[in-house]
Structure formats: structure tokens, C-alpha cells
């Protein structure tokens, strides 16, 4: 859960109990207890109620936030099913050009098998191809407005030119 909390509401010079922290941040007190238990929030647990210093809590929330914002590696996708950055299964991905400057990378999550999508800049494609085996796909027909009666392909970036066969 990458929820962000209103750390600006925490006053640095105050000392809070678990209840008060939960109240100020609008979260469950179990969440606060978990932070103290295993996520590195320093608290005075020598007596009850447990006490957390405001500035310590502010620092903790700030660090948590920075971690959540941590940039995804270019060739990784974020899996919405099992929630985490994943390197595409088998290091393979599909790429569909969607606009002149961007496209969609589709890959499978190695952990849960879900389909992951990521919009990338066209200019990042080469860097991704250095890490993954990327198959360029044609945009699916429903996304392409096909007004020409015949297949008059005007793709400027055709990756391979088909070998010309001379007849006769
Ligand atoms: Zn997954």
C-alpha cells in the first residue's frame, strides 16, 4: 500500500501516542504499531502509552514517501496485481507505437503472471531493447483509423524493409 499520509499535520516539537498519530494521519493505529514494530519508526516503548516524537515521525514519513516515489527502472514494469516493480517474465516484452513519441510496453509479471503495461517514450525504446527482447507489434486494428480502401502503409519507421522479389 503506497498510501501517502499528511505528514505536514505532524508537529515536530510535540510528542504523540499511537492513538494520536493514528488520529492526526487518519490511519489505523495498527498501521502505526506496525511501523514501530518492523518498519523502523523509533518510539519510546519503555512504558505505556508508547510515545513517538513528532520530528521522528516526520522523518519516517518523509523517507517512506521517497521510497514509494523511487523511480521504476526503465525496463521494469509495475505489476498492479502483486504490487511491485517487476522485470518482464523471460525478459521479453511487446511494444506498440501509440503516438509519434510514445508507445506501450506489454509484458508478463514473473511473479503472478498478470499482464503489465507501461507507457514509454519512443526515445527510451532502445535502452529498453538493450535489456529486454522487445517485439514491435502493429497497433491493434481497432485503434487505427482505416480510411484508405487498401493497405496503403505509410509507416515511416518500418523496422525491416522486406526483400524485394523481382518477378520475371
Ligand atoms: Zn504480479
XYZ file of N, CA and C and ligand atoms in Angstrom:
505
model
N 0.847 -1.198 0.000
C 0.000 0.000 0.000
C 0.878 1.242 0.000
N 0.883 1.972 -1.080
C 1.727 3.154 -1.179
C 0.932 4.408 -0.841
N 0.145 4.318 0.209
C -0.670 5.469 0.594
C 0.229 6.553 1.181
N -0.089 7.790 0.887
C 0.710 8.849 1.493
C -0.089 9.495 2.623
N 0.615 9.881 3.648
C -0.031 10.445 4.823
C 0.294 11.933 4.942
N -0.635 12.689 5.534
C -0.408 14.141 5.659
C 0.622 14.465 6.741
N 1.899 14.261 6.412
C 2.947 14.456 7.417
C 3.047 15.927 7.852
N 2.524 16.841 7.023
C 2.563 18.257 7.392
C 1.717 18.555 8.633
N 0.800 17.617 8.939
C -0.046 17.826 10.121
C 0.689 17.490 11.417
N 1.818 16.810 11.281
C 2.577 16.406 12.461
C 3.437 17.586 12.925
N 3.354 17.884 14.187
C 4.154 18.993 14.735
C 5.461 18.433 15.296
N 6.563 18.945 14.798
C 7.884 18.430 15.171
C 8.155 18.448 16.678
N 7.677 19.494 17.355
C 8.019 19.659 18.769
C 7.082 18.900 19.713
N 6.057 18.256 19.147
C 5.130 17.526 20.014
C 5.521 16.057 20.123
N 4.998 15.432 21.168
C 5.189 14.004 21.358
C 3.812 13.351 21.271
N 3.735 12.299 20.491
C 2.443 11.682 20.224
C 2.349 10.265 20.786
N 1.127 9.887 21.122
C 0.868 8.480 21.416
C 0.449 7.829 20.101
N 0.381 6.506 20.111
C -0.042 5.781 18.908
C -1.435 6.243 18.461
N -2.317 6.414 19.438
C -3.680 6.859 19.125
C -3.674 8.204 18.427
N -2.851 9.103 18.985
C -2.792 10.455 18.430
C -2.218 10.464 17.015
N -1.190 9.647 16.807
C -0.606 9.554 15.463
C -1.665 9.069 14.473
N -2.381 8.014 14.877
C -3.431 7.472 14.018
C -4.487 8.532 13.713
N -4.786 9.308 14.724
C -5.791 10.354 14.596
C -5.324 11.461 13.638
N -4.107 11.933 13.844
C -3.564 13.013 13.026
C -3.419 12.587 11.563
N -2.945 11.370 11.363
C -2.684 10.906 9.985
C -3.905 10.292 9.323
N -4.920 10.025 10.123
C -6.119 9.415 9.564
C -5.892 7.974 9.143
N -5.077 7.264 9.907
C -4.847 5.845 9.592
C -5.212 5.006 10.810
N -5.150 3.708 10.644
C -5.477 2.812 11.744
C -4.295 2.733 12.702
N -4.580 2.585 13.993
C -3.450 2.556 14.935
C -2.588 1.317 14.738
N -3.201 0.242 14.161
C -2.404 -0.953 13.849
C -1.298 -0.622 12.854
N -1.601 0.319 11.954
C -0.602 0.739 10.978
C 0.584 1.375 11.695
N 0.265 2.215 12.674
C 1.317 2.896 13.433
C 2.127 1.876 14.231
N 1.430 0.911 14.829
C 2.110 -0.124 15.618
C 3.030 -0.952 14.719
N 2.586 -1.196 13.476
C 3.404 -1.950 12.525
C 4.664 -1.150 12.162
N 4.483 0.144 11.979
C 5.653 0.989 11.667
C 6.685 0.889 12.778
N 6.194 0.899 14.035
C 7.094 0.834 15.184
C 7.712 -0.568 15.275
N 6.868 -1.572 15.034
C 7.315 -2.955 15.159
C 8.364 -3.373 14.154
N 8.132 -3.110 12.881
C 9.107 -3.626 11.918
C 9.473 -2.683 10.778
N 8.932 -1.498 10.771
C 9.291 -0.604 9.671
C 10.218 0.544 10.064
N 10.751 0.467 11.274
C 11.789 1.414 11.640
C 11.354 2.761 12.184
N 10.123 2.855 12.663
C 9.724 4.105 13.317
C 10.155 4.030 14.784
N 11.049 4.950 15.155
C 11.560 4.947 16.522
C 10.508 5.491 17.484
N 10.291 4.768 18.572
C 9.318 5.200 19.568
C 9.812 4.804 20.948
N 9.324 5.517 21.940
C 9.660 5.149 23.314
C 8.643 4.116 23.773
N 9.067 2.861 23.765
C 8.134 1.780 24.123
C 8.446 1.226 25.519
N 9.225 2.007 26.291
C 9.607 1.524 27.623
C 8.426 1.558 28.591
N 7.469 2.429 28.312
C 6.270 2.442 29.159
C 5.053 2.743 28.290
N 3.880 2.472 28.853
C 2.649 2.734 28.102
C 2.083 4.077 28.517
N 1.473 4.879 27.650
C 1.411 4.592 26.209
C 2.751 4.840 25.514
N 2.921 4.146 24.373
C 4.120 4.354 23.593
C 4.142 5.793 23.107
N 5.321 6.383 23.073
C 5.429 7.770 22.647
C 6.323 7.924 21.424
N 5.855 8.730 20.515
C 6.600 8.977 19.273
C 6.841 10.482 19.171
N 8.069 10.849 18.981
C 8.376 12.277 18.828
C 7.985 12.750 17.436
N 7.393 13.930 17.401
C 6.891 14.486 16.140
C 7.925 14.538 15.038
N 9.135 15.012 15.365
C 10.139 15.162 14.304
C 10.605 13.805 13.781
N 10.602 12.797 14.676
C 10.978 11.436 14.264
C 9.921 10.889 13.293
N 8.676 11.146 13.649
C 7.571 10.691 12.798
C 7.615 11.382 11.429
N 7.893 12.667 11.432
C 8.008 13.430 10.181
C 9.091 12.840 9.271
N 10.258 12.571 9.873
C 11.362 11.982 9.115
C 10.969 10.630 8.532
N 10.320 9.836 9.387
C 9.910 8.499 8.970
C 8.960 8.572 7.769
N 7.982 9.460 7.861
C 7.003 9.583 6.766
C 7.671 10.096 5.493
N 8.628 11.021 5.667
C 9.343 11.554 4.516
C 10.111 10.473 3.788
N 10.792 9.637 4.548
C 11.580 8.552 3.952
C 10.697 7.545 3.243
N 9.576 7.267 3.892
C 8.616 6.328 3.344
C 8.123 6.833 1.982
N 7.843 8.115 1.934
C 7.352 8.764 0.734
C 8.382 8.688 -0.397
N 9.636 8.976 -0.032
C 10.697 8.945 -1.045
C 10.858 7.545 -1.620
N 10.743 6.542 -0.737
C 10.865 5.169 -1.197
C 9.763 4.834 -2.194
N 8.543 5.282 -1.872
C 7.396 4.982 -2.725
C 7.545 5.638 -4.087
N 8.197 6.808 -4.097
C 8.338 7.558 -5.333
C 9.523 7.065 -6.164
N 10.334 6.217 -5.556
C 11.542 5.697 -6.190
C 11.242 5.250 -7.618
N 12.032 5.743 -8.529
C 11.729 5.517 -9.943
C 11.892 4.067 -10.368
N 10.970 3.649 -11.170
C 10.991 2.321 -11.735
C 12.121 2.258 -12.765
N 12.877 1.167 -12.751
C 13.895 1.005 -13.785
C 13.193 1.013 -15.144
N 13.895 1.510 -16.122
C 13.296 1.691 -17.442
C 12.683 0.402 -17.999
N 13.377 -0.703 -17.780
C 12.886 -1.954 -18.370
C 12.019 -2.755 -17.397
N 11.679 -2.157 -16.272
C 10.776 -2.832 -15.348
C 9.370 -2.265 -15.507
N 8.389 -3.089 -15.198
C 7.011 -2.631 -15.193
C 6.484 -2.775 -13.774
N 5.465 -2.004 -13.463
C 4.858 -2.141 -12.146
C 3.687 -3.105 -12.267
N 3.716 -4.168 -11.477
C 2.606 -5.118 -11.522
C 1.513 -4.667 -10.568
N 0.328 -4.421 -11.136
C -0.790 -3.965 -10.313
C -1.405 -5.107 -9.513
N -1.169 -6.347 -9.971
C -1.766 -7.478 -9.266
C -1.010 -7.817 -8.000
N 0.307 -7.975 -8.113
C 1.044 -8.329 -6.901
C 1.848 -7.148 -6.371
N 1.590 -5.986 -6.943
C 2.090 -4.732 -6.416
C 3.596 -4.682 -6.212
N 4.282 -4.438 -7.308
C 5.713 -4.258 -7.185
C 6.338 -4.098 -8.546
N 7.546 -3.532 -8.580
C 8.248 -3.416 -9.852
C 8.783 -4.785 -10.255
N 8.541 -5.155 -11.474
C 8.950 -6.486 -11.936
C 9.697 -6.397 -13.257
N 10.694 -7.247 -13.384
C 11.331 -7.382 -14.678
C 10.476 -8.346 -15.479
N 10.124 -7.976 -16.723
C 9.236 -8.837 -17.508
C 9.683 -10.293 -17.547
N 8.728 -11.188 -17.437
C 8.982 -12.617 -17.444
C 9.741 -13.010 -18.709
N 10.833 -13.739 -18.531
C 11.624 -14.194 -19.665
C 12.340 -13.066 -20.387
N 12.313 -11.896 -19.790
C 12.912 -10.691 -20.372
C 12.377 -10.411 -21.775
N 11.104 -10.712 -21.970
C 10.504 -10.389 -23.259
C 9.315 -9.458 -23.070
N 9.125 -8.615 -24.048
C 8.028 -7.651 -23.984
C 7.581 -7.313 -25.396
N 6.359 -6.819 -25.489
C 5.849 -6.333 -26.767
C 5.808 -4.814 -26.712
N 5.966 -4.202 -27.861
C 5.898 -2.749 -27.907
C 4.970 -2.344 -29.031
N 4.045 -1.464 -28.708
C 3.135 -0.928 -29.718
C 3.276 0.582 -29.725
N 3.594 1.113 -30.892
C 3.690 2.564 -31.037
C 2.282 3.140 -30.928
N 2.083 4.085 -30.038
C 0.735 4.643 -29.884
C 0.620 6.065 -30.397
N 1.643 6.851 -30.166
C 1.662 8.192 -30.739
C 3.027 8.326 -31.408
N 3.283 9.475 -31.989
C 4.564 9.662 -32.670
C 5.727 9.547 -31.691
N 5.492 9.907 -30.432
C 6.608 9.949 -29.493
C 6.509 8.959 -28.347
N 5.422 8.199 -28.299
C 5.314 7.255 -27.188
C 4.650 5.966 -27.616
N 4.808 4.970 -26.765
C 4.210 3.683 -27.063
C 3.987 2.899 -25.794
N 3.394 1.721 -25.969
C 3.053 0.914 -24.809
C 3.861 -0.380 -24.808
N 4.472 -0.640 -23.660
C 5.184 -1.895 -23.471
C 4.257 -2.824 -22.711
N 4.110 -4.049 -23.201
C 3.285 -5.039 -22.528
C 4.168 -6.236 -22.210
N 4.076 -6.705 -20.981
C 4.884 -7.851 -20.583
C 4.138 -8.626 -19.511
N 4.663 -9.803 -19.202
C 4.017 -10.608 -18.165
C 4.811 -10.525 -16.868
N 4.067 -10.507 -15.764
C 4.706 -10.465 -14.450
C 5.312 -11.839 -14.147
N 6.594 -11.895 -13.777
C 7.230 -13.184 -13.494
C 6.721 -13.796 -12.191
N 6.128 -12.981 -11.349
C 5.676 -13.457 -10.042
C 4.264 -14.027 -10.094
N 3.347 -13.286 -10.717
C 1.952 -13.741 -10.678
C 1.362 -13.984 -12.065
N 2.101 -13.671 -13.119
C 1.610 -13.955 -14.463
C 0.648 -12.939 -15.034
N 0.388 -11.871 -14.301
C -0.535 -10.838 -14.800
C 0.127 -10.051 -15.928
N -0.717 -9.451 -16.766
C -0.208 -8.609 -17.835
C 0.114 -7.233 -17.258
N 1.307 -6.766 -17.566
C 1.712 -5.440 -17.087
C 1.849 -4.518 -18.294
N 1.444 -3.279 -18.113
C 1.547 -2.287 -19.176
C 2.368 -1.114 -18.709
N 3.041 -0.504 -19.640
C 3.805 0.683 -19.289
C 3.911 1.565 -20.521
N 3.625 2.845 -20.326
C 3.775 3.792 -21.427
C 5.209 4.316 -21.386
N 5.868 4.245 -22.504
C 7.248 4.738 -22.537
C 7.409 5.761 -23.650
N 8.475 6.517 -23.553
C 8.798 7.432 -24.637
C 9.456 6.630 -25.744
N 9.158 7.000 -26.950
C 9.754 6.336 -28.101
C 11.284 6.340 -27.985
N 11.801 7.442 -27.449
C 13.252 7.591 -27.347
C 13.875 6.653 -26.306
N 13.041 6.072 -25.448
C 13.555 5.133 -24.447
C 13.567 3.694 -24.944
N 12.978 3.492 -26.097
C 12.822 2.122 -26.584
C 14.166 1.401 -26.746
N 15.146 2.099 -27.281
C 16.439 1.448 -27.496
C 17.086 0.995 -26.194
N 16.984 1.836 -25.184
C 17.553 1.482 -23.877
C 16.850 0.254 -23.309
N 15.556 0.157 -23.555
C 14.800 -0.992 -23.075
C 15.185 -2.242 -23.872
N 15.373 -2.044 -25.162
C 15.754 -3.176 -26.009
C 17.120 -3.738 -25.646
N 17.947 -2.907 -25.010
C 19.254 -3.389 -24.571
C 19.104 -4.388 -23.427
N 17.982 -4.308 -22.712
C 17.759 -5.171 -21.546
C 16.769 -6.288 -21.826
N 15.853 -6.039 -22.747
C 14.783 -6.994 -23.000
C 14.709 -7.321 -24.482
N 14.126 -8.458 -24.747
C 13.841 -8.798 -26.131
C 12.469 -8.212 -26.462
N 12.459 -7.135 -27.206
C 11.216 -6.420 -27.472
C 10.718 -6.738 -28.876
N 9.474 -7.176 -28.949
C 8.853 -7.427 -30.238
C 7.956 -6.253 -30.576
N 8.206 -5.628 -31.696
C 7.346 -4.497 -32.083
C 6.107 -5.020 -32.761
N 4.968 -4.622 -32.214
C 3.688 -5.064 -32.753
C 3.025 -3.908 -33.484
N 2.198 -4.264 -34.446
C 1.366 -3.233 -35.065
C 0.276 -2.879 -34.066
N -0.124 -1.630 -34.079
C -1.234 -1.242 -33.218
C -2.427 -2.095 -33.593
N -3.242 -2.463 -32.599
C -4.373 -3.326 -32.903
C -5.348 -2.565 -33.806
N -5.982 -3.256 -34.744
C -6.788 -2.604 -35.782
C -7.831 -1.614 -35.268
N -8.421 -1.922 -34.098
C -9.476 -1.037 -33.613
C -8.939 0.351 -33.244
N -7.644 0.440 -33.050
C -7.087 1.732 -32.676
C -6.656 2.549 -33.897
N -6.632 1.879 -35.031
C -6.157 2.557 -36.226
C -7.350 2.962 -37.077
N -7.389 4.211 -37.441
C -8.470 4.629 -38.318
C -8.078 4.256 -39.735
N -8.860 3.390 -40.283
C -8.510 2.856 -41.589
C -9.469 3.434 -42.630
N -9.067 4.541 -43.192
C -9.948 5.194 -44.151
C -9.589 4.817 -45.589
N -8.361 4.399 -45.781
C -7.932 4.022 -47.132
C -8.533 2.661 -47.492
N -8.993 2.524 -48.698
C -9.593 1.249 -49.098
C -8.589 0.093 -49.084
N -7.394 0.346 -49.469
C -6.409 -0.728 -49.454
C -5.301 -0.425 -48.457
N -4.524 -1.415 -48.192
C -3.469 -1.233 -47.212
C -2.355 -0.340 -47.759
N -2.588 0.930 -47.593
C -1.586 1.891 -48.050
C -0.734 2.245 -46.829
N 0.262 1.447 -46.619
C 1.062 1.605 -45.411
C 2.012 2.793 -45.528
N 1.869 3.694 -44.612
C 2.731 4.877 -44.640
C 3.579 4.970 -43.380
N 3.866 3.803 -42.798
C 4.706 3.803 -41.614
C 6.114 4.249 -41.981
N 6.542 5.299 -41.340
C 7.879 5.793 -41.654
C 8.964 4.961 -40.985
N 8.576 4.314 -39.886
C 9.593 3.588 -39.134
C 9.469 2.081 -39.290
N 9.255 1.635 -40.472
C 9.211 0.198 -40.723
C 10.569 -0.385 -40.322
N 10.597 -1.265 -39.329
C 11.893 -1.752 -38.847
C 12.708 -2.519 -39.899
N 12.040 -3.302 -40.687
C 12.786 -4.045 -41.703
C 12.138 -3.786 -43.053
N 12.967 -3.598 -44.022
C 12.396 -3.476 -45.365
C 12.330 -4.882 -45.937
N 11.195 -5.182 -46.442
C 11.029 -6.530 -46.981
C 11.862 -6.687 -48.247
N 12.463 -7.826 -48.335
C 13.298 -8.089 -49.523
C 12.414 -8.019 -50.759
N 12.882 -7.285 -51.710
C 12.088 -7.139 -52.917
C 12.350 -8.300 -53.861
N 11.270 -8.908 -54.260
C 11.430 -10.029 -55.172
C 11.097 -9.539 -56.584
N 12.013 -9.703 -57.477
C 11.766 -9.292 -58.842
C 11.165 -10.457 -59.626
N 10.051 -10.182 -60.181
C 9.392 -11.232 -60.951
C 9.855 -11.172 -62.410
N 9.942 -12.325 -63.031
C 10.312 -12.390 -64.440
C 11.721 -12.188 -64.648
Zn 2.496 -9.661 -10.461
